[in-house]
XYZ file of C-alpha atoms in Angstrom:
521
model
C 55.029 -40.526 -32.928
C 52.433 -39.949 -35.666
C 52.962 -43.150 -37.649
C 51.215 -46.505 -37.610
C 52.416 -49.601 -39.428
C 51.239 -49.439 -43.060
C 49.654 -45.965 -42.817
C 50.186 -42.443 -41.510
C 47.745 -40.496 -39.332
C 47.162 -37.125 -41.062
C 44.009 -35.963 -39.269
C 41.745 -37.059 -36.491
C 38.547 -36.424 -38.536
C 39.234 -38.584 -41.619
C 40.763 -41.877 -42.764
C 42.896 -41.637 -45.918
C 44.019 -44.382 -48.350
C 46.905 -43.730 -50.768
C 45.999 -44.589 -54.381
C 47.150 -44.109 -57.981
C 45.269 -43.015 -61.153
C 46.063 -44.800 -64.439
C 42.678 -44.281 -66.171
C 44.125 -41.932 -68.803
C 42.104 -38.923 -67.490
C 41.952 -36.757 -64.388
C 39.642 -37.788 -61.537
C 38.034 -34.718 -59.891
C 37.855 -34.056 -56.164
C 34.811 -35.670 -54.491
C 34.316 -38.333 -57.231
C 33.577 -41.809 -55.741
C 36.131 -44.432 -56.890
C 36.502 -48.239 -56.788
C 39.556 -50.517 -56.750
C 40.436 -51.166 -60.409
C 43.773 -52.948 -59.783
C 47.177 -52.333 -58.293
C 50.628 -51.169 -59.392
C 53.437 -52.193 -57.098
C 52.385 -51.130 -53.604
C 49.769 -48.637 -54.896
C 46.038 -49.302 -55.235
C 44.689 -48.306 -58.677
C 41.306 -46.525 -58.687
C 38.728 -45.377 -61.258
C 35.283 -43.653 -61.042
C 32.601 -45.946 -59.564
C 29.431 -46.777 -61.565
C 26.334 -48.185 -59.777
C 25.119 -49.664 -63.078
C 28.267 -51.815 -63.543
C 28.956 -54.583 -60.984
C 32.656 -54.611 -61.996
C 32.977 -50.951 -60.916
C 31.403 -51.339 -57.501
C 31.513 -50.853 -54.575
C 33.192 -47.471 -54.019
C 35.973 -47.368 -51.395
C 35.574 -43.611 -50.799
C 35.754 -40.134 -52.392
C 38.803 -38.402 -53.917
C 40.383 -35.996 -51.386
C 41.719 -33.816 -54.259
C 41.750 -33.856 -58.068
C 44.141 -36.630 -59.161
C 45.947 -36.364 -62.520
C 46.583 -39.390 -64.739
C 49.605 -41.490 -63.736
C 49.786 -39.686 -60.384
C 49.484 -40.740 -56.753
C 46.849 -39.238 -54.470
C 44.479 -39.807 -51.571
C 40.977 -41.236 -51.104
C 38.904 -40.424 -47.998
C 37.338 -43.752 -47.026
C 35.821 -42.453 -43.787
C 35.400 -39.004 -42.247
C 34.971 -35.369 -43.335
C 35.515 -34.176 -46.940
C 35.363 -30.394 -47.517
C 35.520 -28.083 -50.531
C 33.095 -29.790 -52.979
C 29.999 -28.242 -54.554
C 26.944 -29.596 -52.663
C 24.668 -26.627 -53.381
C 22.215 -28.804 -55.388
C 21.547 -31.016 -52.331
C 19.995 -30.382 -48.909
C 21.603 -30.657 -45.484
C 21.159 -34.217 -44.170
C 20.648 -35.732 -47.666
C 21.900 -39.329 -47.930
C 23.924 -39.633 -51.151
C 24.330 -42.809 -53.208
C 26.745 -43.892 -55.941
C 25.125 -42.754 -59.236
C 24.597 -44.790 -62.412
C 26.319 -41.900 -64.244
C 29.923 -41.916 -62.955
C 31.965 -38.793 -62.280
C 35.196 -38.012 -64.099
C 37.389 -34.997 -64.748
C 34.585 -32.866 -63.272
C 32.829 -33.496 -59.958
C 29.915 -35.973 -60.140
C 28.955 -39.588 -59.532
C 26.725 -38.869 -56.468
C 22.915 -38.749 -56.282
C 20.300 -38.176 -53.565
C 17.945 -40.697 -55.256
C 18.431 -44.448 -54.987
C 19.329 -45.885 -58.427
C 16.617 -47.977 -60.089
C 16.804 -51.137 -62.209
C 17.841 -54.637 -61.193
C 21.370 -54.145 -62.575
C 21.996 -51.077 -60.399
C 23.734 -51.578 -57.047
C 22.688 -49.337 -54.147
C 25.505 -47.967 -51.989
C 24.882 -45.343 -49.306
C 28.225 -43.463 -49.231
C 27.410 -40.774 -46.586
C 25.519 -37.579 -45.723
C 25.596 -33.869 -46.689
C 26.783 -31.755 -43.750
C 26.906 -28.340 -45.476
C 25.059 -27.687 -48.760
C 26.956 -24.804 -50.334
C 29.376 -24.489 -53.259
C 32.225 -25.034 -50.763
C 30.362 -27.783 -48.927
C 31.160 -30.469 -46.408
C 30.375 -34.198 -46.725
C 30.695 -37.041 -44.181
C 31.926 -40.272 -45.840
C 30.511 -43.260 -43.949
C 29.641 -46.129 -46.279
C 32.690 -47.363 -48.253
C 33.484 -50.873 -49.349
C 30.075 -52.486 -49.945
C 26.664 -52.072 -51.564
C 24.664 -51.819 -48.351
C 20.998 -51.952 -49.384
C 18.488 -54.516 -50.646
C 19.171 -54.877 -54.411
C 16.584 -53.598 -56.897
C 14.139 -56.157 -58.293
C 12.412 -56.238 -61.719
C 8.649 -56.543 -62.222
C 7.127 -60.013 -61.461
C 10.336 -61.150 -59.670
C 11.010 -62.149 -56.067
C 14.054 -63.293 -54.072
C 14.307 -67.085 -53.668
C 17.028 -69.061 -51.908
C 19.057 -71.399 -54.138
C 21.053 -74.573 -53.367
C 24.045 -72.412 -52.387
C 21.985 -70.649 -49.720
C 21.983 -67.425 -51.756
C 19.040 -65.114 -52.528
C 18.564 -64.890 -56.303
C 15.985 -63.032 -58.407
C 13.425 -65.578 -59.626
C 10.544 -65.246 -62.117
C 7.208 -65.905 -60.388
C 5.818 -68.219 -63.091
C 8.994 -70.348 -63.079
C 8.912 -70.656 -59.305
C 5.257 -71.718 -59.274
C 5.892 -74.420 -61.885
C 8.722 -75.756 -59.758
C 6.384 -76.452 -56.835
C 4.919 -79.982 -56.950
C 1.216 -80.207 -56.111
C -0.519 -83.599 -56.012
C -3.964 -83.055 -57.463
C -5.045 -86.415 -56.061
C -5.215 -84.673 -52.713
C -8.133 -82.660 -53.983
C -11.538 -84.181 -53.181
C -13.803 -83.912 -56.213
C -17.329 -85.371 -55.844
C -19.325 -86.105 -58.964
C -23.021 -86.792 -59.105
C -24.047 -90.332 -60.013
C -26.701 -89.112 -62.444
C -25.171 -87.988 -65.708
C -27.972 -85.585 -66.410
C -27.098 -83.538 -63.340
C -24.437 -80.823 -63.609
C -21.156 -82.043 -62.035
C -17.371 -81.406 -62.041
C -15.063 -84.460 -62.290
C -11.268 -84.869 -62.246
C -9.141 -87.578 -63.887
C -6.090 -88.275 -61.658
C -4.339 -90.038 -64.528
C -4.624 -87.305 -67.177
C -4.915 -84.394 -64.746
C -8.003 -83.184 -66.622
C -11.071 -81.547 -65.103
C -14.399 -82.350 -66.838
C -17.687 -80.538 -66.432
C -20.997 -82.300 -67.211
C -23.740 -79.765 -67.680
C -27.393 -80.362 -66.835
C -29.360 -82.254 -69.520
C -31.696 -79.847 -71.260
C -34.262 -82.557 -72.043
C -35.963 -81.869 -68.736
C -36.211 -78.150 -69.363
C -39.731 -76.881 -70.019
C -40.485 -76.806 -73.772
C -42.321 -74.102 -75.601
C -45.061 -76.658 -76.267
C -45.784 -76.536 -72.545
C -46.803 -72.903 -72.898
C -50.503 -72.312 -73.274
C -51.093 -70.110 -76.321
C -54.668 -69.075 -76.977
C -55.575 -67.843 -80.425
C -58.672 -65.891 -81.308
C -61.578 -67.887 -82.666
C -62.119 -65.547 -85.573
C -59.364 -65.535 -88.183
C -59.919 -61.829 -88.564
C -59.201 -61.091 -84.904
C -55.638 -60.264 -83.880
C -53.976 -63.351 -82.300
C -50.550 -64.899 -81.620
C -50.088 -68.616 -82.407
C -47.165 -71.052 -81.968
C -46.236 -74.117 -84.064
C -44.667 -76.764 -81.773
C -43.211 -78.593 -84.774
C -41.443 -75.677 -86.449
C -41.025 -73.575 -83.317
C -42.396 -70.558 -85.196
C -44.583 -67.869 -83.684
C -47.245 -66.448 -85.997
C -49.197 -63.234 -85.493
C -52.540 -62.805 -87.238
C -53.524 -59.152 -87.271
C -57.168 -58.084 -87.192
C -59.051 -57.873 -90.503
C -58.562 -54.299 -91.691
C -61.700 -54.531 -93.834
C -63.770 -53.909 -90.722
C -61.981 -50.632 -89.938
C -63.832 -47.410 -90.651
C -62.977 -45.960 -94.096
C -62.684 -42.369 -95.137
C -65.900 -42.839 -97.129
C -67.658 -43.057 -93.786
C -66.525 -39.521 -92.978
C -69.032 -36.798 -93.763
C -67.332 -34.026 -95.717
C -69.496 -31.004 -96.429
C -68.465 -28.513 -99.102
C -69.878 -25.061 -99.487
C -72.314 -24.611 -102.306
C -71.044 -21.174 -103.232
C -67.774 -21.104 -105.132
C -66.740 -17.905 -103.417
C -66.805 -19.562 -99.983
C -63.686 -21.431 -98.864
C -64.199 -25.197 -98.422
C -62.356 -28.525 -98.085
C -63.581 -31.495 -100.196
C -62.490 -35.138 -100.478
C -62.650 -37.465 -103.467
C -63.324 -41.088 -102.334
C -62.192 -42.465 -105.697
C -58.836 -40.690 -105.995
C -58.259 -40.211 -102.268
C -57.367 -36.557 -102.919
C -58.270 -33.607 -100.717
C -59.163 -30.395 -102.531
C -59.280 -26.921 -100.968
C -61.308 -24.196 -102.620
C -60.211 -20.759 -101.394
C -62.474 -17.771 -101.021
C -63.186 -15.723 -104.179
C -61.236 -12.451 -103.697
C -62.614 -10.567 -106.690
C -65.319 -8.997 -104.562
C -62.886 -7.650 -101.961
C -62.679 -3.867 -101.542
C -60.086 -2.193 -103.795
C -57.769 0.701 -102.960
C -59.870 2.989 -105.128
C -62.663 2.478 -102.645
C -60.598 4.282 -99.993
C -61.625 7.896 -99.571
C -58.537 10.128 -99.527
C -59.101 13.806 -98.856
C -56.426 16.271 -99.960
C -56.076 19.833 -98.799
C -56.256 22.519 -101.469
C -54.055 24.921 -99.467
C -50.444 24.242 -100.539
C -49.071 25.548 -97.251
C -50.787 22.769 -95.287
C -49.283 19.292 -95.192
C -51.455 16.589 -96.815
C -51.433 13.061 -98.244
C -53.045 12.443 -101.666
C -53.604 9.262 -103.685
C -53.941 8.848 -107.464
C -56.396 6.022 -108.263
C -55.088 5.759 -111.824
C -51.391 5.497 -111.121
C -51.695 4.057 -107.611
C -49.206 6.661 -106.316
C -49.349 8.332 -102.908
C -48.172 11.968 -102.791
C -47.219 13.906 -99.655
C -47.293 17.708 -99.662
C -45.290 19.099 -96.737
C -46.071 22.264 -94.800
C -44.747 25.552 -96.252
C -41.968 26.634 -93.839
C -41.275 29.966 -95.432
C -43.222 31.825 -92.785
C -41.525 30.062 -89.815
C -39.865 32.342 -87.269
C -36.227 33.274 -88.075
C -33.244 33.329 -85.714
C -33.371 37.124 -85.632
C -36.691 36.769 -83.816
C -34.869 35.312 -80.797
C -33.841 37.724 -78.063
C -30.260 37.010 -76.855
C -29.153 38.832 -73.706
C -25.452 39.223 -72.994
C -23.940 39.831 -69.577
C -21.194 42.206 -68.476
C -17.702 41.660 -69.878
C -16.335 39.830 -66.830
C -19.046 37.143 -66.846
C -19.347 34.228 -69.250
C -22.032 34.981 -71.847
C -23.331 33.941 -75.308
C -24.217 36.723 -77.822
C -25.681 36.691 -81.355
C -25.227 39.210 -84.199
C -28.431 39.489 -86.256
C -26.559 41.081 -89.143
C -23.735 38.561 -89.519
C -25.520 35.593 -87.998
C -22.509 34.884 -85.735
C -22.701 33.610 -82.165
C -20.010 34.960 -79.773
C -19.012 33.510 -76.401
C -17.341 35.621 -73.693
C -15.627 33.387 -71.070
C -15.481 34.343 -67.368
C -12.621 36.441 -65.988
C -9.901 34.015 -64.725
C -7.524 36.663 -63.385
C -8.363 35.700 -59.772
C -6.992 32.137 -60.229
C -3.376 31.017 -59.345
C -0.709 31.855 -61.891
C 1.921 29.479 -60.447
C 1.748 26.339 -58.285
C 4.323 27.943 -55.980
C 1.645 30.347 -54.780
C -0.011 27.407 -52.929
C 2.115 26.780 -49.785
C 0.346 23.483 -48.894
C -0.431 21.828 -52.256
C -2.031 18.357 -52.402
C -2.643 16.085 -55.376
C -6.176 14.911 -55.910
C -4.946 12.064 -58.133
C -1.854 10.556 -59.797
C 0.672 13.086 -61.182
C 1.082 12.611 -64.956
C 4.307 14.307 -66.140
C 3.043 13.969 -69.739
C 6.469 12.942 -71.084
C 8.320 15.690 -69.178
C 10.822 15.530 -66.308
C 10.877 16.749 -62.711
C 13.885 19.108 -62.728
C 15.330 21.123 -59.834
C 16.497 24.723 -60.226
C 20.021 26.056 -59.551
C 21.637 22.603 -59.130
C 19.322 21.870 -56.200
C 18.619 18.389 -54.819
C 15.380 16.464 -55.411
C 14.290 14.972 -52.081
C 11.561 12.293 -51.793
C 11.022 11.671 -48.077
C 8.213 9.477 -46.658
C 6.639 10.372 -43.324
C 7.454 8.289 -40.225
C 7.973 4.576 -41.051
C 6.726 4.965 -44.631
C 8.775 3.498 -47.533
C 9.762 4.996 -50.863
C 8.610 2.590 -53.619
C 9.991 2.994 -57.150
C 7.768 1.309 -59.771
C 8.539 0.098 -63.284
C 6.052 -1.696 -65.575
C 3.487 -1.786 -62.761
C 5.713 -3.505 -60.190
C 7.908 -2.267 -57.337
C 11.498 -2.551 -58.631
C 13.221 -0.948 -55.671
C 12.314 -0.164 -52.051
C 14.128 2.340 -49.864
C 13.731 1.819 -46.146
C 14.223 5.034 -44.117
C 15.103 5.047 -40.392
C 16.088 8.074 -38.273
C 17.518 8.419 -34.758
C 18.925 4.855 -34.855
C 21.254 3.637 -32.068
C 22.179 0.315 -30.437
C 21.735 -3.174 -32.000
C 19.874 -3.369 -35.315
C 18.952 -6.076 -37.823
C 18.533 -5.746 -41.582
C 15.541 -6.938 -43.618
C 15.978 -7.245 -47.420
C 12.196 -7.701 -47.839
C 11.580 -4.231 -46.305
C 14.089 -2.651 -48.654
C 17.371 -3.657 -50.239
C 18.401 -0.023 -49.611
C 18.267 0.981 -45.905
C 18.756 4.742 -45.320
C 19.795 5.152 -41.666
C 20.402 8.380 -39.717
C 22.230 7.505 -36.494
C 21.889 9.182 -33.106
C 24.582 6.997 -31.523
C 26.788 3.968 -32.096
C 25.072 1.022 -33.838
C 25.799 -2.746 -33.944
C 24.609 -4.928 -36.881
C 23.640 -8.486 -35.812
C 22.627 -9.753 -39.295
C 19.312 -10.245 -41.169
C 15.919 -10.658 -39.444
C 15.480 -13.798 -41.545
C 18.698 -15.015 -43.243
C 18.169 -15.560 -46.981
C 21.132 -16.912 -48.983
C 21.864 -14.568 -51.893
C 19.956 -11.587 -50.407
C 21.726 -8.296 -49.684
C 21.102 -4.880 -48.107
C 22.966 -1.645 -48.845
C 23.069 0.642 -45.815
C 23.313 4.364 -46.557
C 24.394 5.769 -43.179
C 24.259 9.440 -42.287
C 26.405 9.773 -39.160
C 28.499 12.180 -37.150
C 31.465 10.434 -35.493
C 29.456 7.296 -34.663
C 30.758 3.739 -34.982
C 29.273 0.734 -36.782
C 30.131 -2.653 -35.261
C 29.251 -6.217 -36.413
C 28.160 -8.713 -33.737
C 29.615 -12.168 -34.519
C 27.973 -13.943 -31.555
C 25.699 -15.983 -33.875
C 26.989 -14.820 -37.264
C 30.226 -14.528 -39.234
C 31.071 -11.286 -41.093
C 33.870 -11.457 -43.659
C 35.566 -8.220 -44.661
C 35.365 -6.221 -41.416
C 38.707 -7.421 -39.940
C 37.248 -7.172 -36.401
C 37.348 -3.372 -36.589
C 34.507 -1.006 -35.800
C 34.479 1.887 -38.288
C 33.870 5.461 -37.177
C 31.652 7.086 -39.791
C 31.433 10.750 -40.707
C 29.131 12.239 -43.290
C 27.486 9.829 -45.748
C 28.793 6.236 -45.966
C 27.654 3.096 -47.857
C 28.064 -0.402 -46.400
C 26.889 -3.458 -48.434
C 26.003 -6.668 -46.528
C 25.575 -9.891 -48.604
C 24.183 -13.123 -47.015
C 26.261 -16.116 -48.121
C 24.859 -18.849 -45.843
C 21.375 -18.760 -44.282
C 21.969 -21.445 -41.636
C 20.052 -20.277 -38.523
C 22.376 -18.964 -35.774
C 25.368 -19.669 -38.044
C 24.743 -17.403 -40.998
C 27.692 -16.024 -42.966
C 27.838 -12.495 -44.460
C 30.286 -10.642 -46.701
C 30.655 -6.914 -45.947
C 31.947 -4.371 -48.483
C 32.214 -0.650 -47.944
C 32.204 2.588 -49.947
C 32.944 5.780 -48.077
C 35.273 7.013 -45.345
C 35.965 3.593 -43.765
C 38.875 2.511 -45.917
C 40.048 -0.561 -43.983
C 37.048 -2.675 -45.064
């Protein structure tokens, strides 16, 4: 018998409550709901909202999308599958959100809501964080965390034995303190600094020290110079004014005491000072007697062919007569020797004045690259805008040596890697970081166990060159969708694409698609 009074047992891994939706809109699968009322024997539900006390707490999550004015099921405890949990992490504790869900999935958050009006309800944990995820409902029916508390507030018990948010300043004022319990001792002498308290008025009074006993400026000994002309500082006790008498400046040395000697001769530079006007006067040296340019002896050469510099005293002009170059040696005076025809040489024709260059004989050099049976590049190959084209419909083969990879670059970065493996047999793993294209030549049957390091969303395309060998998929620690538990026998060239859907260690999930002779995949 699978019935219990008031409910039916549908599964051993969940507890289900029958409900009805009268909100006017659909409620999506996985949306947390609260009890909004009842209709006959059915509980009415609507999306829960952590920011609204009337819409809390949630009693569970919708087991399926529930249309308006329809009956459905809420999972109040147990396993809910088939909701998108890809934005969360495995083991995340989810809370009812302050933004409720609705016709689309929502209403759950991995962050505790903030603000004093927001209730905090831990509704369960993420068990599988994929688009078709699994969630364990474990916290329905109550807000099960310490409520949020605003700034400068604390919880204080009230007369109903309830904890309520209380403002700190209000709570402090409510506490009665008898200031008469404070012992305040005042000094009997009023002129001594003291603190007193009046129990009647509740007023503190502070009596500062009397300043009459402080030392007065008249107690300072100020000595002034005997002579009024000497610099001194004096103090008037009556007015409290300091007075400074500087020294008599009449006794300072004057400029008239300085001996200033001027040169007797007007043509000699000198500095003079006028005591009456206080002006300095500088008399520069007389320059009329300085040597003139016409005193410079300039010798010119009478021979026009010789370079010379001449100067005209009347006009003040310098004239340069360059050397006569008419008798300089001509190019036809140079002897130019040419070599035999096969050797590079430079020749000159005295009649025409033309230089001729005969390059070396290059007939001994290669005419075609194909003549070199072991060519090597000394640098990068620049195709100069051209293509690498095969002849007679031939293939173009780029094959690295040993375990080397073929890297294809675009814009300075590797855009594709081709991993090459030969003589492969037995169990193998795939590595998308070594090359999303894995060219494999088999020497026997092979079994694929999955990726070296599972990465969700990564894929590897196997290009398999085989001769009647099989490819099997080991599902000991992995799940492969698409292979139908059959091991294909491959002939010729086949392509098998393996896509990682779930990277959970020792439980990864792959999707296998195939292009080639294995038609059952």
